[in-house]
Amino acid sequence: MSATTEADRELINDDVVAYLSAHERKSMLRFITCGSVDDGKSTLIGRLLYDSKLLYDDQVSALESDTKKHGTQGEKIDFALLVDGLAAEREQGITIDVAYRFFSTEKRKFIVADTPGHEQYTRNMATGASTADLAIILVDARKGLLTQTYRHSFIASLLGIRHVIIAINKMDLVDYAQSTFDQIEADYREFAKELGFESITCIPVSALEGVNITTKSRETPWYNGAALLPYLETISVRGNLSEKPFRMPVQWVNRPNLDFRGFSGTIATGTVKPGDEIVVLPSAKRSKVQSIVTMDGNIDKATPDMAVTLTLEDEIDISRGDVICAGKAPAEQTDQFAAHLLWMAEEKLFPGRQYLLKTANRIVPVTITELKHKINVNTLEHMSGKTLELNEVGFCNFNLASPIAFDAYKENRRTGSFILIDRRTNATIGAGMIDFSLRRAKNVHWQDLDVNKTERASAKNQKPCVLWFTGLSGSGKSTVANLVEKRLHDLGRHTYTLDGDNVRHGLNKDLGFTDADRVENIRRVGETARLMADAGLIVLVSFISPFQSERRMARELLPEGEFIEVYVSTPLEVCEQRDVKGLYARARKGEIKNFTGIDSAYEAPENAELDLNTAEISAEVAATKIVDYLERNGYLKA
C-alpha cells in the first residue's frame, strides 16, 4: 500500500514536475473532527486514511503492531491509534491534544485536526477550530446529542466555521436503523437554527466498519447522499482570502544596511502589487508599495499566506505590531470593543483585572470592564454572571491601554481574533472574537485643561502620591494610615484617606466580598486615588487588596514614583489574636464567607517600597518611618 494514488504514481513516472505542479494547484480544505468522548473521532480519521490508501507501508505495519499492544477492538485494526499519538491518550483511550494530519486525494488536499472530546480539553478543540473551514461533528447513534455536541457546535459557529457535517457514527450498533438517523438529524437541525451555519449535512457512518466513509454502502440503502470523502472533496466552503482587503501585520523591520529599509510579515488577506497605495495603522501614515522582496527575488504580486518584505516609496515610521492595510479599505482602530470570549484557564476571569491581549503581532494591556452575559451552550440562552470559569463563553466589553487595528471577526478571522495572556504566568487564558468597536471609544477624548497636576501640587507645596496600605484585616493598616495623615496635616500638607470600610458605605456599597467583587472594589478605588493624585493630593489608601494583579493595576494607573506600596506585614496569628471587630472568630465558625486569610487567599507584595510589621514596631514608629520616607524622597517640599 502507498500514500499516493495510482494516477499520482503514473504522473510521477511520466513527469515529476507536472505532478508537483498539479499537486500545488489542488485546493486545500482544513477541517476538524469533534464531538463527545468515545464518539469515534480518531477512528474515523484513521479509517478515512486507511480506506483511501493514503498510508505508507511502514505506517500500516506500525498500526498493526500498535493494535496488538494498545488496541481496543479485539482482532480488528484500531484505526484510532493512527492519530492518538500521546501515551496518555493510548492508555486512557481518549484524545487529549490536537492531532493534525495532512493527506491528499486526486481532487483535493486536506489538513485535518482531530480535537479532544472531553470537556476538560475544550480549549484544545477551540485551537483546532480557529483555522478550520469545516467541522465534522460526530454523534454516537446510540446516545444521540450530548452536551459536548452542543458545546462544540456553538464554539465552531463562534469561531467562524460555516459548514458542518454531522457524522452519525456507530450505526452498526443500532442495526443501521433509518429512524434513529432521522431523529438525530431532526434534533440537531432544531438546535442549530440559531448558529448561522450555511450548510448542515448529516451522514450515517460506521467508522470501525468503514460504512459510508469512502464509498456509499449497501448497509444504508435508505441514505441518498454522498459518502464522507467524496463530499469533502467537492464541498465549496470559503470565500477567497485574496478578495478581502489587504492586511499585513508587521513582524520585523528589515534594515540590513543604510540603503535598505523593508517591512516583513505574512500577508493575512488580500493582495498587493508595486504601486498600490497603503495605509499604516495605528499612525495612519500613507505611502505606496515600491517593491515586494522575497528570498527568491522581487515579485510582481503577493497573495495571502506569503511571507514577504515590502519596501515603500516614502520614509515613514513603522514598527513591529503595526498593520499595513489597503489604502482604500483600512482596518478600524479602537481602544474599546465588545467581543465573545472563550475562557481557557482554571482560575476564574474577573472583570476589572488587567491581562495582556495579543492580536496579530501586537501585545497591549487590557481590562475586561464588563461581562455583559454568559452563554449557555446547551440552550444558547444568555445568562447573567460576574465571572467566567474554565470553558465558559461570555460576551464582554474590553478596554485597551492603547488602540489596535482590527476587523470584525465575522468579516476577517485573521485580524478579528485575539488571545488573552496572564501577566504573571504568561499562560494563554482566553481566546476572543471581536464583534464591534464601542462607540464611546471614538467619541470620548481627553479634555485639555489649563491647570494641570504639577500646578495643583505646587500650590500645595508638595509632590502628589498614593500611599497604598495593604495587609490582613487587623494588621494595623487603618491605624497607621490615620497617624500618617495626622502628621502630614500638622505639617500643612493636603491629604485624603480612602479606607476600605468607609468606601463600602458609598462608592462601593453595591459590592460584596467575592473574589470578583474584590477586584472591582480595588479597580474603583484605584481610579479614585488616581483622580485625587491628579488634584495634587497625597492620598492614603487603606485596603486589604489581597491580589497582586489588582495592586499592580493600581500602580500602573499612576506615573513612575507616585505609587508607594506600604505592606503592613503583621502575621496572621497576631491579626487573629487582635481580632478587634470579631471577624476572624466569625470566619472560623463559617459565619463569614470569602474572608481573607481564612478561606480567601492573600498574595503578599514581593517588592513593596515599605514593609512594616506592627507586631514588632508600634503604629507610631511605623507612621514615623513612612513620613521620613516621604521627606527623603521629596514628596514634602520645604
mmCIF file with all atom_site columns, C-alpha atoms in Angstrom, residues 32 115 122-135 151-163 195 197 340-342 344 393 409-410 412-414 416-419 430-434:
data_model
loop_
_atom_site.group_PDB
_atom_site.id
_atom_site.type_symbol
_atom_site.label_atom_id
_atom_site.label_alt_id
_atom_site.label_comp_id
_atom_site.label_asym_id
_atom_site.label_entity_id
_atom_site.label_seq_id
_atom_site.pdbx_PDB_ins_code
_atom_site.Cartn_x
_atom_site.Cartn_y
_atom_site.Cartn_z
_atom_site.occupancy
_atom_site.B_iso_or_equiv
_atom_site.pdbx_formal_charge
_atom_site.auth_seq_id
_atom_site.auth_comp_id
_atom_site.auth_asym_id
_atom_site.auth_atom_id
_atom_site.pdbx_PDB_model_num
ATOM 1  C CA . ILE A 1 32  ? -11.730 19.341 12.334 1.00 0.00 ? 32  ILE A CA 1
ATOM 2  C CA . THR A 1 115 ? -9.685  17.507 18.548 1.00 0.00 ? 115 THR A CA 1
ATOM 3  C CA . THR A 1 122 ? -12.460 22.170 25.149 1.00 0.00 ? 122 THR A CA 1
ATOM 4  C CA . ARG A 1 123 ? -9.747  24.830 24.775 1.00 0.00 ? 123 ARG A CA 1
ATOM 5  C CA . ASN A 1 124 ? -7.773  22.381 22.600 1.00 0.00 ? 124 ASN A CA 1
ATOM 6  C CA . MET A 1 125 ? -10.844 21.903 20.422 1.00 0.00 ? 125 MET A CA 1
ATOM 7  C CA . ALA A 1 126 ? -11.126 25.672 20.010 1.00 0.00 ? 126 ALA A CA 1
ATOM 8  C CA . THR A 1 127 ? -7.483  25.790 18.911 1.00 0.00 ? 127 THR A CA 1
ATOM 9  C CA . GLY A 1 128 ? -8.197  23.350 16.105 1.00 0.00 ? 128 GLY A CA 1
ATOM 10 C CA . ALA A 1 129 ? -11.414 25.126 15.101 1.00 0.00 ? 129 ALA A CA 1
ATOM 11 C CA . SER A 1 130 ? -9.737  28.531 14.843 1.00 0.00 ? 130 SER A CA 1
ATOM 12 C CA . THR A 1 131 ? -8.138  27.700 11.479 1.00 0.00 ? 131 THR A CA 1
ATOM 13 C CA . ALA A 1 132 ? -10.713 25.231 10.116 1.00 0.00 ? 132 ALA A CA 1
ATOM 14 C CA . ASP A 1 133 ? -13.158 25.752 7.256  1.00 0.00 ? 133 ASP A CA 1
ATOM 15 C CA . LEU A 1 134 ? -15.446 22.851 8.131  1.00 0.00 ? 134 LEU A CA 1
ATOM 16 C CA . ALA A 1 135 ? -16.283 20.741 11.180 1.00 0.00 ? 135 ALA A CA 1
ATOM 17 C CA . ARG A 1 151 ? -20.694 22.867 23.082 1.00 0.00 ? 151 ARG A CA 1
ATOM 18 C CA . HIS A 1 152 ? -18.554 22.021 20.050 1.00 0.00 ? 152 HIS A CA 1
ATOM 19 C CA . SER A 1 153 ? -21.248 23.151 17.615 1.00 0.00 ? 153 SER A CA 1
ATOM 20 C CA . PHE A 1 154 ? -21.506 26.510 19.357 1.00 0.00 ? 154 PHE A CA 1
ATOM 21 C CA . ILE A 1 155 ? -17.739 27.012 19.505 1.00 0.00 ? 155 ILE A CA 1
ATOM 22 C CA . ALA A 1 156 ? -17.419 26.035 15.830 1.00 0.00 ? 156 ALA A CA 1
ATOM 23 C CA . SER A 1 157 ? -20.049 28.640 14.964 1.00 0.00 ? 157 SER A CA 1
ATOM 24 C CA . LEU A 1 158 ? -18.441 31.239 17.220 1.00 0.00 ? 158 LEU A CA 1
ATOM 25 C CA . LEU A 1 159 ? -15.051 30.679 15.580 1.00 0.00 ? 159 LEU A CA 1
ATOM 26 C CA . GLY A 1 160 ? -16.443 31.305 12.107 1.00 0.00 ? 160 GLY A CA 1
ATOM 27 C CA . ILE A 1 161 ? -16.982 27.781 10.775 1.00 0.00 ? 161 ILE A CA 1
ATOM 28 C CA . ARG A 1 162 ? -19.992 27.896 8.453  1.00 0.00 ? 162 ARG A CA 1
ATOM 29 C CA . HIS A 1 163 ? -20.159 24.305 7.204  1.00 0.00 ? 163 HIS A CA 1
ATOM 30 C CA . LEU A 1 195 ? -25.945 29.065 14.919 1.00 0.00 ? 195 LEU A CA 1
ATOM 31 C CA . PHE A 1 197 ? -24.300 27.557 9.609  1.00 0.00 ? 197 PHE A CA 1
ATOM 32 C CA . HIS A 1 340 ? -17.057 36.981 22.593 1.00 0.00 ? 340 HIS A CA 1
ATOM 33 C CA . LEU A 1 341 ? -14.542 35.283 24.869 1.00 0.00 ? 341 LEU A CA 1
ATOM 34 C CA . LEU A 1 342 ? -13.829 31.601 25.487 1.00 0.00 ? 342 LEU A CA 1
ATOM 35 C CA . MET A 1 344 ? -9.414  28.705 28.900 1.00 0.00 ? 344 MET A CA 1
ATOM 36 C CA . VAL A 1 393 ? -18.162 31.583 26.877 1.00 0.00 ? 393 VAL A CA 1
ATOM 37 C CA . TYR A 1 409 ? -14.238 38.654 13.315 1.00 0.00 ? 409 TYR A CA 1
ATOM 38 C CA . LYS A 1 410 ? -17.179 37.784 11.068 1.00 0.00 ? 410 LYS A CA 1
ATOM 39 C CA . ASN A 1 412 ? -11.928 38.680 8.834  1.00 0.00 ? 412 ASN A CA 1
ATOM 40 C CA . ARG A 1 413 ? -10.980 35.852 11.188 1.00 0.00 ? 413 ARG A CA 1
ATOM 41 C CA . ARG A 1 414 ? -7.288  36.693 10.964 1.00 0.00 ? 414 ARG A CA 1
ATOM 42 C CA . GLY A 1 416 ? -10.562 39.956 14.306 1.00 0.00 ? 416 GLY A CA 1
ATOM 43 C CA . SER A 1 417 ? -9.225  37.382 16.737 1.00 0.00 ? 417 SER A CA 1
ATOM 44 C CA . PHE A 1 418 ? -7.071  37.676 19.843 1.00 0.00 ? 418 PHE A CA 1
ATOM 45 C CA . ILE A 1 419 ? -5.810  35.750 22.831 1.00 0.00 ? 419 ILE A CA 1
ATOM 46 C CA . GLY A 1 430 ? -8.630  33.073 26.774 1.00 0.00 ? 430 GLY A CA 1
ATOM 47 C CA . ALA A 1 431 ? -9.444  33.306 23.077 1.00 0.00 ? 431 ALA A CA 1
ATOM 48 C CA . GLY A 1 432 ? -11.642 36.060 21.728 1.00 0.00 ? 432 GLY A CA 1
ATOM 49 C CA . MET A 1 433 ? -13.529 37.157 18.640 1.00 0.00 ? 433 MET A CA 1
ATOM 50 C CA . ILE A 1 434 ? -14.072 40.916 18.201 1.00 0.00 ? 434 ILE A CA 1
#
